[in-house]
mmCIF file of N, CA and C in Angstrom:
data_model
loop_
_atom_site.group_PDB
_atom_site.id
_atom_site.type_symbol
_atom_site.label_atom_id
_atom_site.label_comp_id
_atom_site.label_asym_id
_atom_site.label_seq_id
_atom_site.Cartn_x
_atom_site.Cartn_y
_atom_site.Cartn_z
ATOM 1 N N UNK A 738 -0.089 164.098 118.939
ATOM 2 C CA UNK A 738 1.146 163.402 118.135
ATOM 3 C C UNK A 738 1.584 164.449 117.392
ATOM 4 N N UNK A 739 2.681 164.961 117.485
ATOM 5 C CA UNK A 739 3.324 165.232 116.369
ATOM 6 C C UNK A 739 3.977 164.519 115.346
ATOM 7 N N UNK A 740 4.369 164.703 113.625
ATOM 8 C CA UNK A 740 4.372 163.684 113.269
ATOM 9 C C UNK A 740 6.099 164.384 113.061
ATOM 10 N N UNK A 741 6.803 163.604 112.532
ATOM 11 C CA UNK A 741 8.289 163.360 112.587
ATOM 12 C C UNK A 741 8.122 163.852 111.068
ATOM 13 N N UNK A 742 9.394 165.094 110.691
ATOM 14 C CA UNK A 742 9.522 165.401 109.518
ATOM 15 C C UNK A 742 10.444 164.512 108.846
ATOM 16 N N UNK A 743 10.147 163.840 107.930
ATOM 17 C CA UNK A 743 11.122 162.902 107.024
ATOM 18 C C UNK A 743 11.718 163.697 106.191
ATOM 19 N N UNK A 744 13.124 163.172 106.518
ATOM 20 C CA UNK A 744 14.676 164.195 105.402
ATOM 21 C C UNK A 744 13.788 163.949 104.175
ATOM 22 N N UNK A 745 14.325 164.930 103.832
ATOM 23 C CA UNK A 745 14.593 165.192 102.473
ATOM 24 C C UNK A 745 15.513 164.500 101.367
ATOM 25 N N UNK A 746 15.890 163.828 100.158
ATOM 26 C CA UNK A 746 16.760 163.451 99.823
ATOM 27 C C UNK A 746 16.917 164.293 99.613
ATOM 28 N N UNK A 747 18.990 163.952 99.594
ATOM 29 C CA UNK A 747 19.743 165.129 99.117
ATOM 30 C C UNK A 747 20.496 165.170 97.680
ATOM 31 N N UNK A 748 20.308 166.013 96.795
ATOM 32 C CA UNK A 748 20.542 166.176 95.439
ATOM 33 C C UNK A 748 21.650 166.674 95.134
ATOM 34 N N UNK A 749 22.652 165.251 94.563
ATOM 35 C CA UNK A 749 23.945 165.708 94.575
ATOM 36 C C UNK A 749 24.272 166.786 93.171
ATOM 37 N N UNK A 750 24.744 167.556 93.279
ATOM 38 C CA UNK A 750 24.987 168.352 92.262
ATOM 39 C C UNK A 750 26.838 167.773 91.806
ATOM 40 N N UNK A 751 26.694 167.435 90.443
ATOM 41 C CA UNK A 751 28.393 166.803 90.478
ATOM 42 C C UNK A 751 28.872 168.559 90.299
ATOM 43 N N UNK A 752 29.938 168.687 90.914
ATOM 44 C CA UNK A 752 30.712 170.050 90.906
ATOM 45 C C UNK A 752 32.119 169.845 89.318
ATOM 46 N N UNK A 753 31.484 170.222 88.715
ATOM 47 C CA UNK A 753 32.408 170.493 87.614
ATOM 48 C C UNK A 753 33.536 171.455 87.888
ATOM 49 N N UNK A 754 35.140 170.870 87.750
ATOM 50 C CA UNK A 754 36.676 170.981 88.338
ATOM 51 C C UNK A 754 36.568 171.785 86.728
ATOM 52 N N UNK A 755 36.972 172.455 86.244
ATOM 53 C CA UNK A 755 37.831 172.547 85.379
ATOM 54 C C UNK A 755 39.036 172.223 85.032
ATOM 55 N N UNK A 756 39.383 171.202 83.890
ATOM 56 C CA UNK A 756 40.140 170.549 83.618
ATOM 57 C C UNK A 756 40.785 170.947 84.138
ATOM 58 N N UNK A 757 41.859 172.171 83.909
ATOM 59 C CA UNK A 757 42.513 172.518 84.845
ATOM 60 C C UNK A 757 43.089 172.886 85.543
ATOM 61 N N UNK A 758 42.405 172.543 86.772
ATOM 62 C CA UNK A 758 42.303 172.362 88.291
ATOM 63 C C UNK A 758 43.114 170.884 88.058
ATOM 64 N N UNK A 759 42.793 170.094 87.660
ATOM 65 C CA UNK A 759 42.987 168.690 87.445
ATOM 66 C C UNK A 759 44.252 168.068 87.994
ATOM 67 N N UNK A 760 45.395 167.634 88.733
ATOM 68 C CA UNK A 760 46.448 167.238 88.660
ATOM 69 C C UNK A 760 47.049 166.546 87.210
ATOM 70 N N UNK A 761 48.238 166.997 86.926
ATOM 71 C CA UNK A 761 48.298 166.433 85.668
ATOM 72 C C UNK A 761 48.752 164.910 86.225
ATOM 73 N N UNK A 762 48.505 164.163 85.050
ATOM 74 C CA UNK A 762 49.336 162.571 84.723
ATOM 75 C C UNK A 762 50.324 162.524 84.243
ATOM 76 N N UNK A 763 51.042 160.963 84.411
ATOM 77 C CA UNK A 763 52.268 160.830 83.779
ATOM 78 C C UNK A 763 51.759 160.702 82.048
ATOM 79 N N UNK A 764 50.510 160.512 81.626
ATOM 80 C CA UNK A 764 50.241 160.719 80.264
ATOM 81 C C UNK A 764 50.462 162.085 79.965
ATOM 82 N N UNK A 765 49.990 162.572 80.491
ATOM 83 C CA UNK A 765 50.018 164.461 80.264
ATOM 84 C C UNK A 765 51.639 165.122 79.778
ATOM 85 N N UNK A 766 52.126 164.338 80.635
ATOM 86 C CA UNK A 766 53.349 164.682 80.930
ATOM 87 C C UNK A 766 53.956 164.246 79.906
ATOM 88 N N UNK A 767 53.968 163.306 79.539
ATOM 89 C CA UNK A 767 55.318 162.349 78.749
ATOM 90 C C UNK A 767 54.700 162.921 77.257
ATOM 91 N N UNK A 768 55.559 162.951 76.449
ATOM 92 C CA UNK A 768 54.800 163.222 74.941
ATOM 93 C C UNK A 768 54.722 162.331 73.781
ATOM 94 N N UNK A 769 54.843 162.326 73.410
ATOM 95 C CA UNK A 769 53.303 161.648 72.851
ATOM 96 C C UNK A 769 54.739 160.334 71.742
ATOM 97 N N UNK A 770 55.486 160.913 71.464
ATOM 98 C CA UNK A 770 56.578 159.998 70.926
ATOM 99 C C UNK A 770 57.318 159.442 71.691
ATOM 100 N N UNK A 771 57.297 159.470 73.499
ATOM 101 C CA UNK A 771 57.995 158.577 74.713
ATOM 102 C C UNK A 771 56.837 157.774 74.569
ATOM 103 N N UNK A 772 55.781 158.580 74.444
ATOM 104 C CA UNK A 772 54.042 157.607 75.302
ATOM 105 C C UNK A 772 54.589 156.566 74.047
ATOM 106 N N UNK A 773 54.604 156.830 72.897
ATOM 107 C CA UNK A 773 54.193 154.975 71.514
ATOM 108 C C UNK A 773 55.396 154.589 71.707
ATOM 109 N N UNK A 774 56.429 154.582 72.182
ATOM 110 C CA UNK A 774 57.418 154.093 72.224
ATOM 111 C C UNK A 774 57.299 152.686 73.777
ATOM 112 N N UNK A 775 56.777 153.664 74.738
ATOM 113 C CA UNK A 775 56.711 152.416 75.725
ATOM 114 C C UNK A 775 55.214 151.451 75.359
ATOM 115 N N UNK A 776 54.787 151.983 74.432
ATOM 116 C CA UNK A 776 53.227 151.663 74.261
ATOM 117 C C UNK A 776 54.020 150.417 73.378
ATOM 118 N N UNK A 777 54.115 150.754 72.746
ATOM 119 C CA UNK A 777 55.372 149.202 71.590
ATOM 120 C C UNK A 777 55.794 148.296 72.438
ATOM 121 N N UNK A 778 56.837 149.291 73.543
ATOM 122 C CA UNK A 778 57.906 148.181 74.465
ATOM 123 C C UNK A 778 56.735 147.207 74.746
ATOM 124 N N UNK A 779 55.629 147.671 75.318
ATOM 125 C CA UNK A 779 54.740 147.163 76.073
ATOM 126 C C UNK A 779 54.363 145.394 75.521
ATOM 127 N N UNK A 780 53.830 145.465 74.135
ATOM 128 C CA UNK A 780 53.546 145.178 73.608
ATOM 129 C C UNK A 780 54.493 144.374 72.939
ATOM 130 N N UNK A 781 55.757 144.241 72.599
ATOM 131 C CA UNK A 781 56.597 143.151 72.666
ATOM 132 C C UNK A 781 56.657 142.672 73.871
ATOM 133 N N UNK A 782 56.798 142.805 75.213
ATOM 134 C CA UNK A 782 57.177 142.323 75.553
ATOM 135 C C UNK A 782 55.599 141.370 76.091
ATOM 136 N N UNK A 783 54.773 141.981 76.000
ATOM 137 C CA UNK A 783 53.717 141.094 75.934
ATOM 138 C C UNK A 783 53.868 139.893 75.287
ATOM 139 N N UNK A 784 54.278 140.337 73.540
ATOM 140 C CA UNK A 784 54.361 139.418 72.797
ATOM 141 C C UNK A 784 54.815 138.598 73.252
ATOM 142 N N UNK A 785 56.203 138.497 73.624
ATOM 143 C CA UNK A 785 57.385 137.745 74.245
ATOM 144 C C UNK A 785 57.006 136.767 75.229
ATOM 145 N N UNK A 786 56.002 137.197 76.132
ATOM 146 C CA UNK A 786 55.902 136.471 77.364
ATOM 147 C C UNK A 786 54.337 135.304 76.637
ATOM 148 N N UNK A 787 54.129 135.491 75.535
ATOM 149 C CA UNK A 787 53.009 134.759 75.413
ATOM 150 C C UNK A 787 53.731 133.705 74.463
ATOM 151 N N UNK A 788 54.838 134.083 73.813
ATOM 152 C CA UNK A 788 55.221 132.808 73.407
ATOM 153 C C UNK A 788 56.449 131.969 74.094
ATOM 154 N N UNK A 789 56.419 132.640 74.890
ATOM 155 C CA UNK A 789 57.283 131.962 75.880
ATOM 156 C C UNK A 789 56.397 130.567 76.617
ATOM 157 N N UNK A 790 54.943 131.302 76.950
ATOM 158 C CA UNK A 790 53.830 130.264 77.748
ATOM 159 C C UNK A 790 53.764 129.091 77.363
ATOM 160 N N UNK A 791 53.116 129.684 75.524
ATOM 161 C CA UNK A 791 53.544 129.029 74.248
ATOM 162 C C UNK A 791 54.223 127.527 74.208
ATOM 163 N N UNK A 792 55.564 127.995 74.664
ATOM 164 C CA UNK A 792 56.643 126.188 74.043
ATOM 165 C C UNK A 792 56.720 126.002 75.196
ATOM 166 N N UNK A 793 56.564 126.618 76.140
ATOM 167 C CA UNK A 793 56.590 125.286 78.104
ATOM 168 C C UNK A 793 55.187 125.434 77.841
ATOM 169 N N UNK A 794 54.286 125.091 76.775
ATOM 170 C CA UNK A 794 52.923 124.279 76.985
ATOM 171 C C UNK A 794 53.100 122.995 76.271
ATOM 172 N N UNK A 795 53.023 123.979 75.095
ATOM 173 C CA UNK A 795 53.880 122.855 74.312
ATOM 174 C C UNK A 795 55.379 121.369 73.943
ATOM 175 N N UNK A 796 55.608 122.360 75.256
ATOM 176 C CA UNK A 796 57.189 121.370 75.639
ATOM 177 C C UNK A 796 56.218 120.472 76.412
ATOM 178 N N UNK A 797 55.272 120.990 77.082
ATOM 179 C CA UNK A 797 55.389 120.338 78.587
ATOM 180 C C UNK A 797 54.259 118.934 77.191
ATOM 181 N N UNK A 798 53.193 119.287 76.786
ATOM 182 C CA UNK A 798 52.529 118.575 76.017
ATOM 183 C C UNK A 798 52.982 117.660 74.947
ATOM 184 N N UNK A 799 54.157 118.145 74.851
ATOM 185 C CA UNK A 799 54.758 116.708 74.374
ATOM 186 C C UNK A 799 55.709 115.667 75.140
ATOM 187 N N UNK A 800 56.017 116.269 76.439
ATOM 188 C CA UNK A 800 56.436 115.206 77.534
ATOM 189 C C UNK A 800 55.134 114.126 77.293
ATOM 190 N N UNK A 801 53.767 114.998 77.800
ATOM 191 C CA UNK A 801 52.865 113.729 78.098
ATOM 192 C C UNK A 801 52.813 112.783 77.455
ATOM 193 N N UNK A 802 53.289 113.123 75.822
ATOM 194 C CA UNK A 802 52.872 112.047 74.944
ATOM 195 C C UNK A 802 54.080 111.412 74.160
ATOM 196 N N UNK A 803 54.827 111.457 74.442
ATOM 197 C CA UNK A 803 56.200 110.848 74.988
ATOM 198 C C UNK A 803 55.752 109.930 76.008
ATOM 199 N N UNK A 804 55.583 110.373 77.018
ATOM 200 C CA UNK A 804 55.395 109.053 78.283
ATOM 201 C C UNK A 804 54.308 108.477 78.160
ATOM 202 N N UNK A 805 52.409 109.171 77.511
ATOM 203 C CA UNK A 805 52.422 108.012 76.899
ATOM 204 C C UNK A 805 52.326 106.876 76.062
ATOM 205 N N UNK A 806 53.148 107.099 74.937
ATOM 206 C CA UNK A 806 53.559 106.414 73.939
ATOM 207 C C UNK A 806 54.009 105.427 75.189
ATOM 208 N N UNK A 807 55.296 105.973 75.553
ATOM 209 C CA UNK A 807 56.546 104.711 76.207
ATOM 210 C C UNK A 807 55.974 103.654 77.940
ATOM 211 N N UNK A 808 54.311 104.325 77.855
ATOM 212 C CA UNK A 808 53.257 103.501 78.627
ATOM 213 C C UNK A 808 52.498 102.234 77.814
ATOM 214 N N UNK A 809 52.594 102.417 76.551
ATOM 215 C CA UNK A 809 51.731 101.689 75.610
ATOM 216 C C UNK A 809 52.577 101.176 75.490
ATOM 217 N N UNK A 810 53.843 100.981 74.896
ATOM 218 C CA UNK A 810 54.593 99.904 75.138
ATOM 219 C C UNK A 810 55.527 98.904 75.543
ATOM 220 N N UNK A 811 54.835 99.669 77.696
ATOM 221 C CA UNK A 811 55.082 99.194 78.389
ATOM 222 C C UNK A 811 54.340 97.708 78.993
ATOM 223 N N UNK A 812 54.483 96.642 79.521
ATOM 224 C CA UNK A 812 53.557 95.267 79.105
ATOM 225 C C UNK A 812 53.461 94.974 80.590
ATOM 226 N N UNK A 813 54.163 95.851 81.527
ATOM 227 C CA UNK A 813 53.867 95.612 82.812
ATOM 228 C C UNK A 813 52.610 97.055 83.167
ATOM 229 N N UNK A 814 52.815 97.886 82.604
ATOM 230 C CA UNK A 814 51.549 98.689 82.598
ATOM 231 C C UNK A 814 50.386 98.394 82.264
ATOM 232 N N UNK A 815 50.690 98.121 81.329
ATOM 233 C CA UNK A 815 48.971 97.632 80.030
ATOM 234 C C UNK A 815 48.285 96.213 81.138
ATOM 235 N N UNK A 816 49.504 95.253 81.402
ATOM 236 C CA UNK A 816 48.399 94.636 82.478
ATOM 237 C C UNK A 816 48.084 95.282 83.940
ATOM 238 N N UNK A 817 48.272 96.292 84.699
ATOM 239 C CA UNK A 817 47.454 96.483 85.155
ATOM 240 C C UNK A 817 47.078 97.665 85.110
ATOM 241 N N UNK A 818 46.473 97.951 84.138
ATOM 242 C CA UNK A 818 45.585 98.794 83.086
ATOM 243 C C UNK A 818 44.883 97.610 83.180
ATOM 244 N N UNK A 819 44.843 96.073 82.407
ATOM 245 C CA UNK A 819 43.446 95.892 81.793
ATOM 246 C C UNK A 819 42.502 95.574 82.561
ATOM 247 N N UNK A 820 41.746 94.204 82.695
ATOM 248 C CA UNK A 820 40.450 94.150 83.205
ATOM 249 C C UNK A 820 40.897 92.728 83.561
ATOM 250 N N UNK A 821 40.891 92.526 85.225
ATOM 251 C CA UNK A 821 41.623 91.784 85.897
ATOM 252 C C UNK A 821 40.464 90.225 85.993
ATOM 253 N N UNK A 822 39.244 90.775 85.104
ATOM 254 C CA UNK A 822 38.492 89.924 84.676
ATOM 255 C C UNK A 822 38.571 89.173 83.326
ATOM 256 N N UNK A 823 39.355 88.060 83.829
ATOM 257 C CA UNK A 823 39.721 87.618 81.963
ATOM 258 C C UNK A 823 38.598 86.240 81.943
ATOM 259 N N UNK A 824 38.283 86.507 82.764
ATOM 260 C CA UNK A 824 36.879 84.815 82.155
ATOM 261 C C UNK A 824 36.225 85.343 81.116
ATOM 262 N N UNK A 825 35.756 87.075 80.984
ATOM 263 C CA UNK A 825 34.850 86.699 79.953
ATOM 264 C C UNK A 825 35.480 87.551 78.924
ATOM 265 N N UNK A 826 36.699 87.361 78.075
ATOM 266 C CA UNK A 826 37.459 87.055 77.698
ATOM 267 C C UNK A 826 38.170 85.258 76.652
ATOM 268 N N UNK A 827 36.963 84.714 77.248
ATOM 269 C CA UNK A 827 36.890 83.392 77.177
ATOM 270 C C UNK A 827 36.524 82.819 75.734
#
């Protein structure tokens, strides 16, 4: 019987392409001042979005607290939440 040859592991050598052959990216094509302006605008929009989300969250929290305070003064709500076994409070 003949032995089968085991395949040898392939050694991949990374092909070193010069940077000049790589396609130009948008970052490379834009000047640094335009890139800086775009980054500043992006940061400003992110900050504005964060403020808006925080305001919505704060408004929802205030509404929840106002509703809770209103329900604490509502006798029907308190009666529904109370323990129906009043004998143990005698």
